[in-house]
Tab-separated table of N, CA and C in Angstrom:
chain	number	residue	atom	x	y	z
A	1	MET	N	-1.549	10.697	-4.083
A	1	MET	CA	-0.915	9.654	-3.300
A	1	MET	C	-1.905	8.538	-2.965
A	2	SER	N	-2.980	8.416	-3.699
A	2	SER	CA	-4.017	7.477	-3.304
A	2	SER	C	-3.618	6.024	-3.492
A	3	ALA	N	-2.822	5.705	-4.475
A	3	ALA	CA	-2.507	4.299	-4.743
A	3	ALA	C	-1.074	3.962	-4.355
A	4	HIS	N	-0.628	4.469	-3.175
A	4	HIS	CA	0.718	4.177	-2.696
A	4	HIS	C	0.628	3.358	-1.417
A	5	CYS	N	1.494	2.370	-1.282
A	5	CYS	CA	1.569	1.559	-0.073
A	5	CYS	C	2.505	2.253	0.912
A	6	MET	N	2.078	2.376	2.155
A	6	MET	CA	2.880	3.061	3.168
A	6	MET	C	4.109	2.249	3.561
A	7	LEU	N	4.027	0.927	3.529
A	7	LEU	CA	5.127	0.077	3.989
A	7	LEU	C	6.134	-0.216	2.880
A	8	THR	N	5.651	-0.683	1.751
A	8	THR	CA	6.566	-1.102	0.681
A	8	THR	C	6.849	0.002	-0.326
A	9	GLY	N	6.022	1.047	-0.353
A	9	GLY	CA	6.223	2.120	-1.322
A	9	GLY	C	5.724	1.775	-2.715
A	10	THR	N	4.981	0.687	-2.833
A	10	THR	CA	4.447	0.284	-4.135
A	10	THR	C	3.536	1.375	-4.680
A	11	LYS	N	3.709	1.712	-5.945
A	11	LYS	CA	2.884	2.733	-6.574
A	11	LYS	C	2.443	2.245	-7.945
A	12	PRO	N	1.546	2.956	-8.604
A	12	PRO	CA	1.036	2.481	-9.892
A	12	PRO	C	2.123	2.373	-10.956
A	13	GLY	N	1.953	1.385	-11.814
A	13	GLY	CA	2.793	1.244	-12.993
A	13	GLY	C	1.997	1.691	-14.204
A	14	PHE	N	2.673	2.067	-15.256
A	14	PHE	CA	1.985	2.558	-16.445
A	14	PHE	C	2.402	1.736	-17.650
A	15	GLY	N	1.469	1.574	-18.580
A	15	GLY	CA	1.747	0.808	-19.779
A	15	GLY	C	0.690	1.094	-20.821
A	16	ASN	N	0.517	0.142	-21.712
A	16	ASN	CA	-0.447	0.301	-22.789
A	16	ASN	C	-1.485	-0.798	-22.752
A	17	ALA	N	-2.731	-0.419	-23.029
A	17	ALA	CA	-3.787	-1.383	-23.287
A	17	ALA	C	-3.768	-1.621	-24.796
A	18	ILE	N	-3.734	-2.876	-25.198
A	18	ILE	CA	-3.663	-3.190	-26.621
A	18	ILE	C	-4.970	-3.853	-27.030
A	19	SER	N	-5.685	-3.239	-27.945
A	19	SER	CA	-6.979	-3.743	-28.373
A	19	SER	C	-6.803	-4.890	-29.374
A	20	HIS	N	-7.924	-5.450	-29.773
A	20	HIS	CA	-7.900	-6.541	-30.755
A	20	HIS	C	-7.280	-6.076	-32.070
A	21	SER	N	-7.520	-4.825	-32.435
A	21	SER	CA	-6.943	-4.290	-33.670
A	21	SER	C	-5.505	-3.810	-33.465
A	22	HIS	N	-4.980	-4.002	-32.273
A	22	HIS	CA	-3.601	-3.702	-31.898
A	22	HIS	C	-3.331	-2.207	-31.769
A	23	ARG	N	-4.385	-1.423	-31.516
A	23	ARG	CA	-4.200	-0.002	-31.192
A	23	ARG	C	-3.800	0.094	-29.739
A	24	ARG	N	-2.893	1.003	-29.445
A	24	ARG	CA	-2.421	1.154	-28.072
A	24	ARG	C	-2.987	2.428	-27.441
A	25	THR	N	-3.517	2.285	-26.248
A	25	THR	CA	-3.935	3.430	-25.449
A	25	THR	C	-3.287	3.267	-24.082
A	26	SER	N	-2.964	4.377	-23.435
A	26	SER	CA	-2.261	4.254	-22.170
A	26	SER	C	-3.214	3.820	-21.062
A	27	ARG	N	-2.676	3.072	-20.114
A	27	ARG	CA	-3.449	2.600	-18.983
A	27	ARG	C	-2.574	2.606	-17.751
A	28	ARG	N	-3.181	2.329	-16.628
A	28	ARG	CA	-2.492	2.393	-15.343
A	28	ARG	C	-2.726	1.089	-14.589
A	29	PHE	N	-1.663	0.508	-14.063
A	29	PHE	CA	-1.747	-0.724	-13.277
A	29	PHE	C	-1.657	-0.342	-11.802
A	30	ASP	N	-2.789	-0.309	-11.115
A	30	ASP	CA	-2.807	0.082	-9.707
A	30	ASP	C	-2.499	-1.107	-8.810
A	31	PRO	N	-1.729	-0.897	-7.725
A	31	PRO	CA	-1.525	-1.962	-6.746
A	31	PRO	C	-2.818	-2.178	-5.950
A	32	ASN	N	-2.942	-3.343	-5.357
A	32	ASN	CA	-4.133	-3.680	-4.578
A	32	ASN	C	-3.990	-3.071	-3.182
A	33	ILE	N	-4.456	-1.831	-3.029
A	33	ILE	CA	-4.309	-1.095	-1.779
A	33	ILE	C	-5.559	-1.277	-0.922
A	34	GLN	N	-5.337	-1.603	0.352
A	34	GLN	CA	-6.412	-1.772	1.320
A	34	GLN	C	-6.115	-0.852	2.507
A	35	ILE	N	-7.161	-0.330	3.137
A	35	ILE	CA	-6.993	0.448	4.364
A	35	ILE	C	-7.276	-0.493	5.526
A	36	LYS	N	-6.295	-0.632	6.421
A	36	LYS	CA	-6.401	-1.591	7.512
A	36	LYS	C	-6.103	-0.870	8.813
A	37	ARG	N	-6.843	-1.229	9.853
A	37	ARG	CA	-6.682	-0.612	11.161
A	37	ARG	C	-5.998	-1.607	12.094
A	38	TYR	N	-4.920	-1.174	12.726
A	38	TYR	CA	-4.150	-2.017	13.639
A	38	TYR	C	-4.074	-1.353	15.004
A	39	TRP	N	-4.079	-2.159	16.060
A	39	TRP	CA	-3.866	-1.666	17.412
A	39	TRP	C	-2.372	-1.551	17.645
A	40	LEU	N	-1.920	-0.389	18.083
A	40	LEU	CA	-0.510	-0.138	18.355
A	40	LEU	C	-0.337	-0.063	19.874
A	41	PRO	N	0.094	-1.181	20.507
A	41	PRO	CA	0.132	-1.223	21.975
A	41	PRO	C	1.090	-0.209	22.595
A	42	SER	N	2.200	0.100	21.932
A	42	SER	CA	3.180	1.024	22.521
A	42	SER	C	2.618	2.438	22.671
A	43	GLU	N	1.688	2.825	21.797
A	43	GLU	CA	1.093	4.155	21.876
A	43	GLU	C	-0.325	4.127	22.429
A	44	GLY	N	-0.869	2.920	22.638
A	44	GLY	CA	-2.212	2.792	23.196
A	44	GLY	C	-3.298	3.336	22.292
A	45	ARG	N	-3.131	3.184	20.991
A	45	ARG	CA	-4.125	3.700	20.039
A	45	ARG	C	-4.146	2.845	18.778
A	46	TYR	N	-5.189	3.057	17.980
A	46	TYR	CA	-5.280	2.403	16.681
A	46	TYR	C	-4.601	3.274	15.638
A	47	VAL	N	-3.994	2.637	14.652
A	47	VAL	CA	-3.461	3.358	13.499
A	47	VAL	C	-4.114	2.792	12.252
A	48	ARG	N	-4.403	3.685	11.317
A	48	ARG	CA	-5.019	3.280	10.061
A	48	ARG	C	-3.952	3.354	8.984
A	49	LEU	N	-3.651	2.211	8.360
A	49	LEU	CA	-2.574	2.140	7.378
A	49	LEU	C	-3.124	1.804	6.002
A	50	LYS	N	-2.579	2.435	4.965
A	50	LYS	CA	-2.924	2.102	3.582
A	50	LYS	C	-1.837	1.169	3.067
A	51	LEU	N	-2.165	-0.110	2.949
A	51	LEU	CA	-1.184	-1.130	2.624
A	51	LEU	C	-1.601	-1.922	1.409
A	52	SER	N	-0.605	-2.407	0.656
A	52	SER	CA	-0.883	-3.372	-0.406
A	52	SER	C	-1.122	-4.723	0.265
A	53	THR	N	-1.706	-5.647	-0.454
A	53	THR	CA	-2.003	-6.950	0.137
A	53	THR	C	-0.725	-7.697	0.498
A	54	LYS	N	0.337	-7.495	-0.254
A	54	LYS	CA	1.623	-8.094	0.095
A	54	LYS	C	2.137	-7.516	1.412
A	55	ALA	N	1.956	-6.206	1.621
A	55	ALA	CA	2.406	-5.571	2.854
A	55	ALA	C	1.589	-6.037	4.052
A	56	ILE	N	0.307	-6.362	3.856
A	56	ILE	CA	-0.517	-6.887	4.947
A	56	ILE	C	0.054	-8.214	5.426
A	57	LYS	N	0.497	-9.050	4.491
A	57	LYS	CA	1.130	-10.314	4.869
A	57	LYS	C	2.447	-10.068	5.592
A	58	THR	N	3.172	-9.035	5.183
A	58	THR	CA	4.422	-8.694	5.853
A	58	THR	C	4.155	-8.250	7.290
A	59	VAL	N	3.125	-7.449	7.505
A	59	VAL	CA	2.764	-7.008	8.855
A	59	VAL	C	2.387	-8.212	9.713
A	60	ASP	N	1.673	-9.172	9.138
A	60	ASP	CA	1.319	-10.381	9.873
A	60	ASP	C	2.561	-11.169	10.278
A	61	ALA	N	3.597	-11.125	9.453
A	61	ALA	CA	4.810	-11.887	9.730
A	61	ALA	C	5.723	-11.188	10.734
A	62	ILE	N	5.935	-9.869	10.580
A	62	ILE	CA	6.913	-9.172	11.434
A	62	ILE	C	6.290	-8.464	12.621
A	63	GLY	N	4.976	-8.272	12.605
A	63	GLY	CA	4.302	-7.579	13.693
A	63	GLY	C	4.084	-6.112	13.363
A	64	VAL	N	3.068	-5.549	14.012
A	64	VAL	CA	2.674	-4.174	13.700
A	64	VAL	C	3.702	-3.170	14.219
A	65	GLU	N	4.345	-3.455	15.351
A	65	GLU	CA	5.349	-2.521	15.889
A	65	GLU	C	6.526	-2.355	14.929
A	66	ALA	N	7.043	-3.469	14.426
A	66	ALA	CA	8.166	-3.422	13.485
A	66	ALA	C	7.752	-2.772	12.167
A	67	ALA	N	6.522	-3.041	11.729
A	67	ALA	CA	6.040	-2.453	10.475
A	67	ALA	C	5.921	-0.933	10.602
A	68	VAL	N	5.393	-0.458	11.718
A	68	VAL	CA	5.261	0.990	11.931
A	68	VAL	C	6.648	1.635	12.013
A	69	ALA	N	7.603	0.935	12.620
A	69	ALA	CA	8.963	1.457	12.677
A	69	ALA	C	9.552	1.599	11.272
A	70	ARG	N	9.299	0.616	10.400
A	70	ARG	CA	9.784	0.692	9.011
A	70	ARG	C	9.122	1.835	8.255
A	71	ILE	N	7.811	2.005	8.477
A	71	ILE	CA	7.081	3.081	7.789
A	71	ILE	C	7.636	4.438	8.205
A	72	ARG	N	7.870	4.596	9.506
A	72	ARG	CA	8.407	5.880	9.998
A	72	ARG	C	9.840	6.096	9.507
A	73	ALA	N	10.608	5.011	9.337
A	73	ALA	CA	11.970	5.132	8.820
A	73	ALA	C	11.965	5.626	7.368
A	74	ARG	N	10.907	5.311	6.636
A	74	ARG	CA	10.762	5.805	5.264
A	74	ARG	C	10.362	7.271	5.227
A	75	GLY	N	9.982	7.828	6.382
A	75	GLY	CA	9.611	9.248	6.451
A	75	GLY	C	8.126	9.494	6.295
A	76	VAL	N	7.316	8.444	6.386
A	76	VAL	CA	5.865	8.599	6.259
A	76	VAL	C	5.284	8.878	7.635
A	77	LYS	N	4.439	9.894	7.737
A	77	LYS	CA	3.818	10.251	9.017
A	77	LYS	C	2.602	9.367	9.258
A	78	ILE	N	2.501	8.864	10.489
A	78	ILE	CA	1.350	8.007	10.848
A	78	ILE	C	0.530	8.707	11.903
């Protein structure tokens, strides 16, 4: 579960790397996952979230309380 976003659920995609000679080998497209620490005022503690960079922008827009509520609605334990 290392390359999964807690908020959006983004996970790795899979495809092929194509060389100059056009040989195909399998590869993995990982999302840009960052570990970010947010202060959660309702619980009086910090929470550490594994988020994609797109999800970090979403947290900035909707607020950490709403983001944590969405994460918990997905069934992810924080």
